[in-house]
Short mmCIF file of C-alpha atoms in Angstrom, two decimals:
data_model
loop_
_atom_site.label_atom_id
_atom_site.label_comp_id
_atom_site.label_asym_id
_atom_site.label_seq_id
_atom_site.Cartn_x
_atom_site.Cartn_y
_atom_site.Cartn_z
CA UNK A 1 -188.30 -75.20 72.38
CA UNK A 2 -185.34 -73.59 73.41
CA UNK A 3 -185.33 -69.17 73.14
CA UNK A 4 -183.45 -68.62 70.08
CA UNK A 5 -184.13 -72.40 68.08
CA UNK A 6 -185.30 -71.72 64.33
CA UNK A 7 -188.69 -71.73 63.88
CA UNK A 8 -189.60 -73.04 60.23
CA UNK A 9 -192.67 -72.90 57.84
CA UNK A 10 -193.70 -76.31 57.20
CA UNK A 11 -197.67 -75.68 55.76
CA UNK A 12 -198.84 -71.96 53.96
CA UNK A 13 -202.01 -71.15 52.91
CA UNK A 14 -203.07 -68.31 50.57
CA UNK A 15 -206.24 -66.82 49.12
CA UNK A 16 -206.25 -63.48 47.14
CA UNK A 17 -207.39 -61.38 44.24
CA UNK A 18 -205.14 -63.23 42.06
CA UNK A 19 -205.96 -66.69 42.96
CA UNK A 20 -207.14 -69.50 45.26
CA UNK A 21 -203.69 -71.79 46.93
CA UNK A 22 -200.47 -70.55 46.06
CA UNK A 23 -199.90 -72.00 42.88
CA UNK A 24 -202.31 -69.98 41.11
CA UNK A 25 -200.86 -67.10 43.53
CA UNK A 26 -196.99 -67.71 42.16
CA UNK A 27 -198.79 -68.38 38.27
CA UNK A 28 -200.49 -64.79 38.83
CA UNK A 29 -197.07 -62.74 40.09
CA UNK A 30 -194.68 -64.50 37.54
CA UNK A 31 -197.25 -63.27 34.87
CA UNK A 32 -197.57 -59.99 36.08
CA UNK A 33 -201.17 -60.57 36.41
CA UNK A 34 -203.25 -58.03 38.66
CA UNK A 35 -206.49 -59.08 40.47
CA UNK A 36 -207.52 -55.45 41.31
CA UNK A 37 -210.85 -54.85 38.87
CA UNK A 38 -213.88 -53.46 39.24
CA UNK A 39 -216.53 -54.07 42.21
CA UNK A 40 -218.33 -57.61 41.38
CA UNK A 41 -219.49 -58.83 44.77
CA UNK A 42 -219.27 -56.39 47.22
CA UNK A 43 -223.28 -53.93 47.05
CA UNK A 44 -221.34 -50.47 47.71
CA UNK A 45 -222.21 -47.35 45.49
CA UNK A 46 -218.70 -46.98 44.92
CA UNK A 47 -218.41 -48.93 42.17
CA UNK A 48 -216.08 -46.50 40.67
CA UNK A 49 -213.20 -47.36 42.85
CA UNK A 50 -211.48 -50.97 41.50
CA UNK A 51 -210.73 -53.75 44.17
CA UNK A 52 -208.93 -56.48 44.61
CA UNK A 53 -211.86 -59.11 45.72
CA UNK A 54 -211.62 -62.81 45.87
CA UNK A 55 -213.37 -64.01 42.88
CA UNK A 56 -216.03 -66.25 44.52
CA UNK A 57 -219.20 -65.34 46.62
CA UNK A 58 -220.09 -66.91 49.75
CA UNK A 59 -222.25 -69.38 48.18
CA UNK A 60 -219.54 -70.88 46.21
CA UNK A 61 -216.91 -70.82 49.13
CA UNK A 62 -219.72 -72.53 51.44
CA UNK A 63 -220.04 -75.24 48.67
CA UNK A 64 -216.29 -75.76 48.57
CA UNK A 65 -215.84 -76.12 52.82
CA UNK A 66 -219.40 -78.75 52.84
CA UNK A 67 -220.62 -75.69 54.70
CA UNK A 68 -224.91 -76.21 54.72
CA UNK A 69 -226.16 -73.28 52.85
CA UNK A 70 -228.36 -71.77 56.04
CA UNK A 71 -225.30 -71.74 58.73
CA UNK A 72 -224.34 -68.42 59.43
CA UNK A 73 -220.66 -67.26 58.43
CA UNK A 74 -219.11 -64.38 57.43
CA UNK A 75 -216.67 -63.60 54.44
CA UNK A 76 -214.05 -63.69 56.18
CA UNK A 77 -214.34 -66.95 57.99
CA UNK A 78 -215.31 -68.60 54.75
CA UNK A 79 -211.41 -66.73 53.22
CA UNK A 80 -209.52 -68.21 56.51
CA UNK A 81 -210.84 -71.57 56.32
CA UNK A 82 -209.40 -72.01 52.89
CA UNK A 83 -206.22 -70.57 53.40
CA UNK A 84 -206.03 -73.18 56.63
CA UNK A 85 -207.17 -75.97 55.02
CA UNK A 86 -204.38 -75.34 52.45
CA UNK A 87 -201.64 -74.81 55.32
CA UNK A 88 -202.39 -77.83 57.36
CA UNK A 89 -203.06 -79.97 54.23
CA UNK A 90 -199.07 -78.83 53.10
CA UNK A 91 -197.81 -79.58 56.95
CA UNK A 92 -199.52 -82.97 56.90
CA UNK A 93 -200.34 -84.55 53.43
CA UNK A 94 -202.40 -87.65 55.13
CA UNK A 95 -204.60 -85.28 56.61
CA UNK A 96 -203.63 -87.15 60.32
CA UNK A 97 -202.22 -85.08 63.10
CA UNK A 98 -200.38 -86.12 65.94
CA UNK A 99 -203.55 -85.38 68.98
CA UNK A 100 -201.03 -85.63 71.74
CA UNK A 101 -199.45 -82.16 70.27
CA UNK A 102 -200.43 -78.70 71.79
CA UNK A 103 -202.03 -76.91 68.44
CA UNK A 104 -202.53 -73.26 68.28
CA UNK A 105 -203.91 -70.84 66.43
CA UNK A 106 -203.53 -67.17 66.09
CA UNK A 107 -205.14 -64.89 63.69
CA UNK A 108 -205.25 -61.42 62.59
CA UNK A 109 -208.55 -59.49 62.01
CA UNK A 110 -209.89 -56.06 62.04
CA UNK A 111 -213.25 -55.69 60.80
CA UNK A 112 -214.75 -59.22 61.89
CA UNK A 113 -218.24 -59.77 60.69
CA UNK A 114 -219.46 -56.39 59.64
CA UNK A 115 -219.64 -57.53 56.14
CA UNK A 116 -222.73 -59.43 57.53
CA UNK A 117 -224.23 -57.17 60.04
CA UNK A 118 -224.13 -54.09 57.63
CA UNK A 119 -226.57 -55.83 55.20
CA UNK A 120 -228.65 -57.34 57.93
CA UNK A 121 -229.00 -54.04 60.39
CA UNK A 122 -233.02 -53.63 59.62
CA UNK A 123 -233.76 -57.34 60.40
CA UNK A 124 -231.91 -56.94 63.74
CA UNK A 125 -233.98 -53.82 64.48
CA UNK A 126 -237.33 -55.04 63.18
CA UNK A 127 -236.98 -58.92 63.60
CA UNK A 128 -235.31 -61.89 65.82
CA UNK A 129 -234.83 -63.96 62.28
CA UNK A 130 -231.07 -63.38 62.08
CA UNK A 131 -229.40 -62.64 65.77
CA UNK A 132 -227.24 -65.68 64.98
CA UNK A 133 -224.90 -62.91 63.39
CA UNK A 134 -224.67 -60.40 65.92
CA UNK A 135 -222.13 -62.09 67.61
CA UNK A 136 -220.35 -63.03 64.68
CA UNK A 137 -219.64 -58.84 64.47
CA UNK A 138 -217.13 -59.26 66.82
CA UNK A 139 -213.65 -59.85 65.61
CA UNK A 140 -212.83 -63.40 68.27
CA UNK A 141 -216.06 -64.78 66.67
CA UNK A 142 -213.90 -65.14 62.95
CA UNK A 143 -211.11 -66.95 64.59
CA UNK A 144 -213.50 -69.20 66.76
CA UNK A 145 -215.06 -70.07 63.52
CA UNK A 146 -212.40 -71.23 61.65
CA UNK A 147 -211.34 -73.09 64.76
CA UNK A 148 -214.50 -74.47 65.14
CA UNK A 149 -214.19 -75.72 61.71
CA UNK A 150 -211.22 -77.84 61.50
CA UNK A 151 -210.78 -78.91 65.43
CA UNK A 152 -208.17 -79.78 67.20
CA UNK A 153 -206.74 -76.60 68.66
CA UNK A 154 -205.66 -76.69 71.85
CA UNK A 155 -205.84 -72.66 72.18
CA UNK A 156 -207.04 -69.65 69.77
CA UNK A 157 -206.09 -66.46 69.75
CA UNK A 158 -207.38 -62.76 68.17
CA UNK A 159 -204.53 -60.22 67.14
CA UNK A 160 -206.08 -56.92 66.25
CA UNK A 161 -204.00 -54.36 65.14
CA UNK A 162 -205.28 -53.05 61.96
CA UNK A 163 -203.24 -53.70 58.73
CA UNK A 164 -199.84 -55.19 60.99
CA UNK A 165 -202.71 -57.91 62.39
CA UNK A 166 -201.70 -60.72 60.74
CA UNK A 167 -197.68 -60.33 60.73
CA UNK A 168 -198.50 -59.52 64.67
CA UNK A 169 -200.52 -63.17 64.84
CA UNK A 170 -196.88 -64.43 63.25
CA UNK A 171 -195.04 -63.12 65.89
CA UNK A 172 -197.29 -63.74 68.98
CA UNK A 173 -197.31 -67.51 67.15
CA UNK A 174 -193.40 -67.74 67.13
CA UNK A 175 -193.43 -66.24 70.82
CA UNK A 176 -195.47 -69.04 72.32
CA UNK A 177 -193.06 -71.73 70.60
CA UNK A 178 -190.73 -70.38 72.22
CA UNK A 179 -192.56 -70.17 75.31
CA UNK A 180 -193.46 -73.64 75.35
CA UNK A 181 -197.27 -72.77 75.27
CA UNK A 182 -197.65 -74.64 71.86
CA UNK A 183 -195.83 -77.26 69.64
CA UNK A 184 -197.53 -76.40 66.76
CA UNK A 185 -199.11 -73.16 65.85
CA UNK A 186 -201.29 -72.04 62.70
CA UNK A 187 -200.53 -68.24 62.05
CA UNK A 188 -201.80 -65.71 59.86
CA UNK A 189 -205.01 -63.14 59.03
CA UNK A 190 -207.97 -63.05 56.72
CA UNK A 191 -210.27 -60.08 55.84
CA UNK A 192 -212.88 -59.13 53.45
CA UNK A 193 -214.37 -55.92 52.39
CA UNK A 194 -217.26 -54.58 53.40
CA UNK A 195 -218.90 -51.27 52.82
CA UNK A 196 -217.76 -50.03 56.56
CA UNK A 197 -214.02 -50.64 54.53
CA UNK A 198 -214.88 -48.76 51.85
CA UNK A 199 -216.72 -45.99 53.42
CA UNK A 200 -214.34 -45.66 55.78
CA UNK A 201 -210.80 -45.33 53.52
CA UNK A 202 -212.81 -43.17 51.07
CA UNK A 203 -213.58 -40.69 54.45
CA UNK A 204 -210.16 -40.28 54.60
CA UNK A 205 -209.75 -39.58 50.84
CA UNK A 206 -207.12 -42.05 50.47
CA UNK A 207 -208.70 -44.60 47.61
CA UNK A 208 -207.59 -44.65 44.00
CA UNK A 209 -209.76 -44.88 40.87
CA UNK A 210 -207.25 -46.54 38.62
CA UNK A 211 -205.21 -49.69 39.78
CA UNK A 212 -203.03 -48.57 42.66
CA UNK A 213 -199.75 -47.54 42.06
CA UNK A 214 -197.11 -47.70 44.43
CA UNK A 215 -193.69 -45.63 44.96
CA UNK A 216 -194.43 -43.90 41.65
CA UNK A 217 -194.72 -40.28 41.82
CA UNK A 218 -198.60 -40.01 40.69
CA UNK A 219 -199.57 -42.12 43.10
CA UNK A 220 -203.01 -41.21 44.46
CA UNK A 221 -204.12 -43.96 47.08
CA UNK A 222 -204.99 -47.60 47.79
CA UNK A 223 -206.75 -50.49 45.99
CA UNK A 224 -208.69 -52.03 48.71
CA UNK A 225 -208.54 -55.77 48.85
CA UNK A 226 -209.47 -58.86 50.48
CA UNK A 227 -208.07 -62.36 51.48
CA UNK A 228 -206.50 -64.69 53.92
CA UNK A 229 -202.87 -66.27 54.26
CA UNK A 230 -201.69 -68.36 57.17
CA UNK A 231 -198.58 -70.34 58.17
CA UNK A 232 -197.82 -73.84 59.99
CA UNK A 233 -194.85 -72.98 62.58
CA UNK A 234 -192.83 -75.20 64.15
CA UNK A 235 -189.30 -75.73 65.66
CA UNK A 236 -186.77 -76.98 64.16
CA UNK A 237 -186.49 -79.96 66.37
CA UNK A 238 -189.47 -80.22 65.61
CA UNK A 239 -189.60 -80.57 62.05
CA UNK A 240 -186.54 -82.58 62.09
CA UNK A 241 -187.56 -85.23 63.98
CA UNK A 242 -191.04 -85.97 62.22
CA UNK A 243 -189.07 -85.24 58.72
CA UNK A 244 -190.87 -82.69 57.78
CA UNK A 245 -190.28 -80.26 54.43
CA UNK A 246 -189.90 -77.09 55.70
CA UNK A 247 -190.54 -73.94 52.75
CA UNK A 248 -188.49 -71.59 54.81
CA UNK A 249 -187.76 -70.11 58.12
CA UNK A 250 -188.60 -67.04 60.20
CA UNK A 251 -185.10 -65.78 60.78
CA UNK A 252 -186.23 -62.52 62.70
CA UNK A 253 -189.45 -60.10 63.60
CA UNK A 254 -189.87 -57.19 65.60
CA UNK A 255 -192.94 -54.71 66.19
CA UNK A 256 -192.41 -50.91 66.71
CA UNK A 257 -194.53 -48.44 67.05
CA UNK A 258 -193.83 -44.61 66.69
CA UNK A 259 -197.38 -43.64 67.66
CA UNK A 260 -197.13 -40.06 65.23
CA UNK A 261 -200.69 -39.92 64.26
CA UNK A 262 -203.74 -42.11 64.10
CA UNK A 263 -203.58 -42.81 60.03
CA UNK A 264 -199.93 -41.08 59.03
CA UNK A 265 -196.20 -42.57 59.50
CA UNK A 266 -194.25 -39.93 60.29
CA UNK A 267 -192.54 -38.02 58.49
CA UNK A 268 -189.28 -39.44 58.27
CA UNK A 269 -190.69 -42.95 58.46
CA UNK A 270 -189.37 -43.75 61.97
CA UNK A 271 -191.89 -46.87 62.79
CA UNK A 272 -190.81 -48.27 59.81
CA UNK A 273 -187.37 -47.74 60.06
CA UNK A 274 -187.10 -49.47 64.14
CA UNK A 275 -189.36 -52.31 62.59
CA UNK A 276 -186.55 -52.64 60.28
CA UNK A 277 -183.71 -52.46 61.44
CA UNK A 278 -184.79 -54.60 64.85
CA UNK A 279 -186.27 -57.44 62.43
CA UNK A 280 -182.38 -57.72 61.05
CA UNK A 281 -180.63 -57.50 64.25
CA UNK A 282 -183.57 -60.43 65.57
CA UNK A 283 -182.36 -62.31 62.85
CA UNK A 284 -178.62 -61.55 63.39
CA UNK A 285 -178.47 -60.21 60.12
CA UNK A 286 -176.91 -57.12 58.92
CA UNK A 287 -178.68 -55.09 56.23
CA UNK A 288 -176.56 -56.16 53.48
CA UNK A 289 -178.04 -59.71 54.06
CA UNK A 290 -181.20 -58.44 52.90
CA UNK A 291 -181.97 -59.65 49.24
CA UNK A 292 -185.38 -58.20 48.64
CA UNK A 293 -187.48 -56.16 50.43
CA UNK A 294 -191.44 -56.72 50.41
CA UNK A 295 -192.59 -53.04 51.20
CA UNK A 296 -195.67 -52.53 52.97
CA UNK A 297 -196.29 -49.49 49.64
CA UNK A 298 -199.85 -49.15 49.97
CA UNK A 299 -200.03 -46.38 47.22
CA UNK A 300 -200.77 -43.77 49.74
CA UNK A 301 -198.49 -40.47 49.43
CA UNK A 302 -197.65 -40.53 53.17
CA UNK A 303 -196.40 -44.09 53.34
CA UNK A 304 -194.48 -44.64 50.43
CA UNK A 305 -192.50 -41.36 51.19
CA UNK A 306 -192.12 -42.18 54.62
CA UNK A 307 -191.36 -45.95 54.06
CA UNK A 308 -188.90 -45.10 51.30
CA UNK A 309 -187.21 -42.65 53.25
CA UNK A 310 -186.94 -45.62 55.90
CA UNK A 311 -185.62 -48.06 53.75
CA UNK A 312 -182.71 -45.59 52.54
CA UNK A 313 -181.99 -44.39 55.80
CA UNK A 314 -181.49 -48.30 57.01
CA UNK A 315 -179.76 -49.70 53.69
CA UNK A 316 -177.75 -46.29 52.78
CA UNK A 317 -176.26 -46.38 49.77
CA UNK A 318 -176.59 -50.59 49.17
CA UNK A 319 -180.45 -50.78 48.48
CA UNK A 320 -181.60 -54.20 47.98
CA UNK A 321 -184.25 -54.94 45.48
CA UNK A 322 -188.06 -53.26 46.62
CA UNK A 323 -191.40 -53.57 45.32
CA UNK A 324 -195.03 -53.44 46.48
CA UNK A 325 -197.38 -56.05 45.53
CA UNK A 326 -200.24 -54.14 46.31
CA UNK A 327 -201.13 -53.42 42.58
CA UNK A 328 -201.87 -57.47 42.33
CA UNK A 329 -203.75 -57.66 44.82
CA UNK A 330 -205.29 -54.68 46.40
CA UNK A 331 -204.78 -54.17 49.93
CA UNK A 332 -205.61 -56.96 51.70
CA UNK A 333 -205.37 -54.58 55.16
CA UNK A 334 -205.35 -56.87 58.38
CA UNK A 335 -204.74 -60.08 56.09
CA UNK A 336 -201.83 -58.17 54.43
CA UNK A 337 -198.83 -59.53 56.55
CA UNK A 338 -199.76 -62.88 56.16
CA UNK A 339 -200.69 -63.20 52.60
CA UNK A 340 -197.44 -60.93 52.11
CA UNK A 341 -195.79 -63.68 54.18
CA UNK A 342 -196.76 -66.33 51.70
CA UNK A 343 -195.98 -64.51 48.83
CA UNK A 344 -192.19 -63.33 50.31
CA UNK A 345 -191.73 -67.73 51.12
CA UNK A 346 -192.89 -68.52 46.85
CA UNK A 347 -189.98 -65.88 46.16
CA UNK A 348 -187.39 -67.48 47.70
CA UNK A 349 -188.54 -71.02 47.29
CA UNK A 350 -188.74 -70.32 42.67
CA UNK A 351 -186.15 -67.54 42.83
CA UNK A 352 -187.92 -64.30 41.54
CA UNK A 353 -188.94 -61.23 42.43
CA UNK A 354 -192.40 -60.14 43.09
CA UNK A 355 -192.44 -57.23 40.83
CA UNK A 356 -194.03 -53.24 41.68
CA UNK A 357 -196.47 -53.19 38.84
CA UNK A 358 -197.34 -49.85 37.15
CA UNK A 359 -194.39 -48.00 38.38
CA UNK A 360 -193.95 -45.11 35.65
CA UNK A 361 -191.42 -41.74 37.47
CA UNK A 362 -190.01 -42.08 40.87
CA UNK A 363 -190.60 -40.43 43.91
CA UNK A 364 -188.24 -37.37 44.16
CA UNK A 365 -187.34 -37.92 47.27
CA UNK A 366 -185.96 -41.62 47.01
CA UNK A 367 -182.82 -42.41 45.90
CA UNK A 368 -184.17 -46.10 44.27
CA UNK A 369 -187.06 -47.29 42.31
CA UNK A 370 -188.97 -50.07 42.39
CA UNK A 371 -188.24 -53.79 41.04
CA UNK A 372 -189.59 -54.34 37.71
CA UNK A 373 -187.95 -57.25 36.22
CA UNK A 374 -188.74 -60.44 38.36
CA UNK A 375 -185.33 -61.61 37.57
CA UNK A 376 -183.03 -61.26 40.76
CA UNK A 377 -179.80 -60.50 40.52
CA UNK A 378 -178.19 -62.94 42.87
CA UNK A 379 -180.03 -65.70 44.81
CA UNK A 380 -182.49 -65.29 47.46
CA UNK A 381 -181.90 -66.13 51.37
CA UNK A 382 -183.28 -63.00 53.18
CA UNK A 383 -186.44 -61.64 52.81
CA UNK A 384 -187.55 -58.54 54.99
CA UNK A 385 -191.68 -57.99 54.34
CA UNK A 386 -192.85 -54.99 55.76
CA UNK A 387 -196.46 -54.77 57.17
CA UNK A 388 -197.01 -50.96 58.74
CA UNK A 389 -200.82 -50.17 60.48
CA UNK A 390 -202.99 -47.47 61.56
CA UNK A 391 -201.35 -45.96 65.07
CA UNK A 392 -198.00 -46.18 63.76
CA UNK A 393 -197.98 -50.03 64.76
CA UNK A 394 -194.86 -51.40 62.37
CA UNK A 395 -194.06 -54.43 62.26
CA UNK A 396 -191.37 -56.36 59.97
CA UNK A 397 -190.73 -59.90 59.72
CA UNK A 398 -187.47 -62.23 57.97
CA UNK A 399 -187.77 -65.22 55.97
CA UNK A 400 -185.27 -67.02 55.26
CA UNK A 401 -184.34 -69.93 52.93
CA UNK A 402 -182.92 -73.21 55.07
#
């Protein structure tokens, strides 16, 4: 495809707190419905801190993919492999695919199979009985497994970059279109908690008892959650000349990285705002363009000050619409991006706004406040979805309506 060709959405996949496929996704958000409750599936003694988990086990998943009871997977194959199955089945209703095209797939991942491994450590020290998961610990193995699953890609590909993974696989995706390394490529992230999550975020004293609220002034930390989202890319050619029914477009992306700490955004938010502001130029937008923003608003004090001071420094005086959606469905960490990605594409395809549930007193500091009413006040073209991670790795992505 040629450098600067559109590159549209033509298949999405979501699974999440608030529902399995995106219609019970878009049902959940126009209802105002959280998913964020308290621990069912995941064995943690911190049962006191709510989550937003996928509301089936493994068994159940396993039963919906045919997947024989005894074959070793890990949560958060079992999450991608729906979220695929409902991207490719939206890019080709027939279920055929064209085998003479170069398919790729690129997915975002952090924690790969520790869900597994941390429950089966004293069989791997004592016994041989389950060494098929070892290697599933490692975060290539989740991405090999859902290509394993499905077939037909030509190439797959492991973005790790904490809780920018998946809008990172989006962009590396879009980047070998435009390369000419692929024709068609399946982008996106899945994770799913684990007590190595949990432990981990609750070190750093940064999870919230009550359901998460973002860019309010009592805010007091994240909701961990869980899920997957992916996207079908293709050029526009493309998509054209098989008639395809694209849902939207990636106008513009960019990646920065201000490197202040190893958990913090800086203070004034300076990741954030280059992600920002270099996602709009990509797109050869201009900030006023921008008709809702999909904050990255994890709930944390750091990066909701630092992201809001971002946002005002970029939009000035002519904020556009913001919200979270964090408080719906926990976050998702490395699968955040993509599942955000989904979620930005239902807004602009049925017209609303993903509201910022449980708002209550804004932040001093800010100069806006957070949507509330899903109804927008002009019609949607430009969405700008913000997905910031650990390292100061920011990266910002626009969809577009065709």
């Amino acid at each position: 495809m040629k450098a600067k060709e559109a590159v549209y959405v033509t298949g999405a996949g979501v699974v999440s707190a608030i529902g399995l496929g995106q219609k019970a996704v878009l049902d959940a958000l126009r209802g105002g419905r959280s998913g964020v409750e308290p621990v069912r599936y995941l064995r943690t003694v911190h049962s006191d801190f709510p989550v937003g988990e996928v509301k089936y086990g493994n068994g159940e998943m396993q039963e919906m993919l045919r997947i024989a009871p005894g074959e070793a997977t890990i949560r958060s194959s079992l999450l991608g492999m729906l979220a695929v199955g409902e991207a490719l089945r939206q890019y080709a209703p027939s279920g055929g695919r064209d085998e003479t095209l170069r398919v790729a797939l690129v997915s975002g991942i952090t924690v790969g199979g520790m869900d597994q491994v941390e429950n089966m450590y004293d069989d791997f020290v004592e016994t041989d009985l389950r060494n098929d998961y070892i290697s599933l610990i490692d975060c290539g193995a989740c991405t090999e497994q859902i290509a394993d699953y499905f077939g037909g890609f030509r190439m797959a590909s492991t973005i790790v970059t904490a809780c920018s993974s998946s809008a990172n696989a989006i962009m590396a995706g879009i980047d070998l279109l435009r390369e000419d390394r692929a024709d068609v490529v399946v982008a996106g992230g899945c994770e799913c908690l684990s007590r190595y999550h949990v432990n981990g975020f609750n070190t750093l004293m940064i999870l919230d008892r009550e359901t998460c609220r973002p860019f309010d002034r009592r805010r007091a930390g994240i909701n961990l959650g869980e899920g997957a989202g992916y996207l079908v890319l293709e050029p526009a050619e493309a998509v054209s000349r098989r008639g395809g029914q694209p849902l939207g477009k990636v106008s513009g992306y960019c990646n920065a990285c201000d490197a202040y700490h190893q958990t913090a955004s800086s203070p004034e938010g300076l990741g954030a705002y280059l992600a920002m502001k270099g996602a709009i130029e990509d797109a050869g937008l201009t900030p006023e363009d921008i008709d809702y923003v999909n904050a990255h608003g994890t709930g944390t004090p750091n990066n909701d000050l630092t992201e809001g001071l971002a946002i005002m420094r970029l939009f000035g005086e002519r904020i556009p619409p913001v919200a979270s959606v964090k408080a719906f469905t926990g976050h998702t960490t490395s699968a955040a991006g993509s599942l955000e990605a989904v979620i930005s594409l239902l807004a602009l395809r049925h017209g609303f706004l993903p509201v910022n549930l449980n708002f209550r007193e804004p932040i001093e500091e800010h100069s806006f406040v957070p949507v509330t009413d899903p109804s927008p006040g002009r019609p949607l073209r430009h969405v700008l979805s913000n997905s910031f991670g650990f390292g100061g790795n920011c990266s910002s992505i626009v969809f577009s309506n065709i």
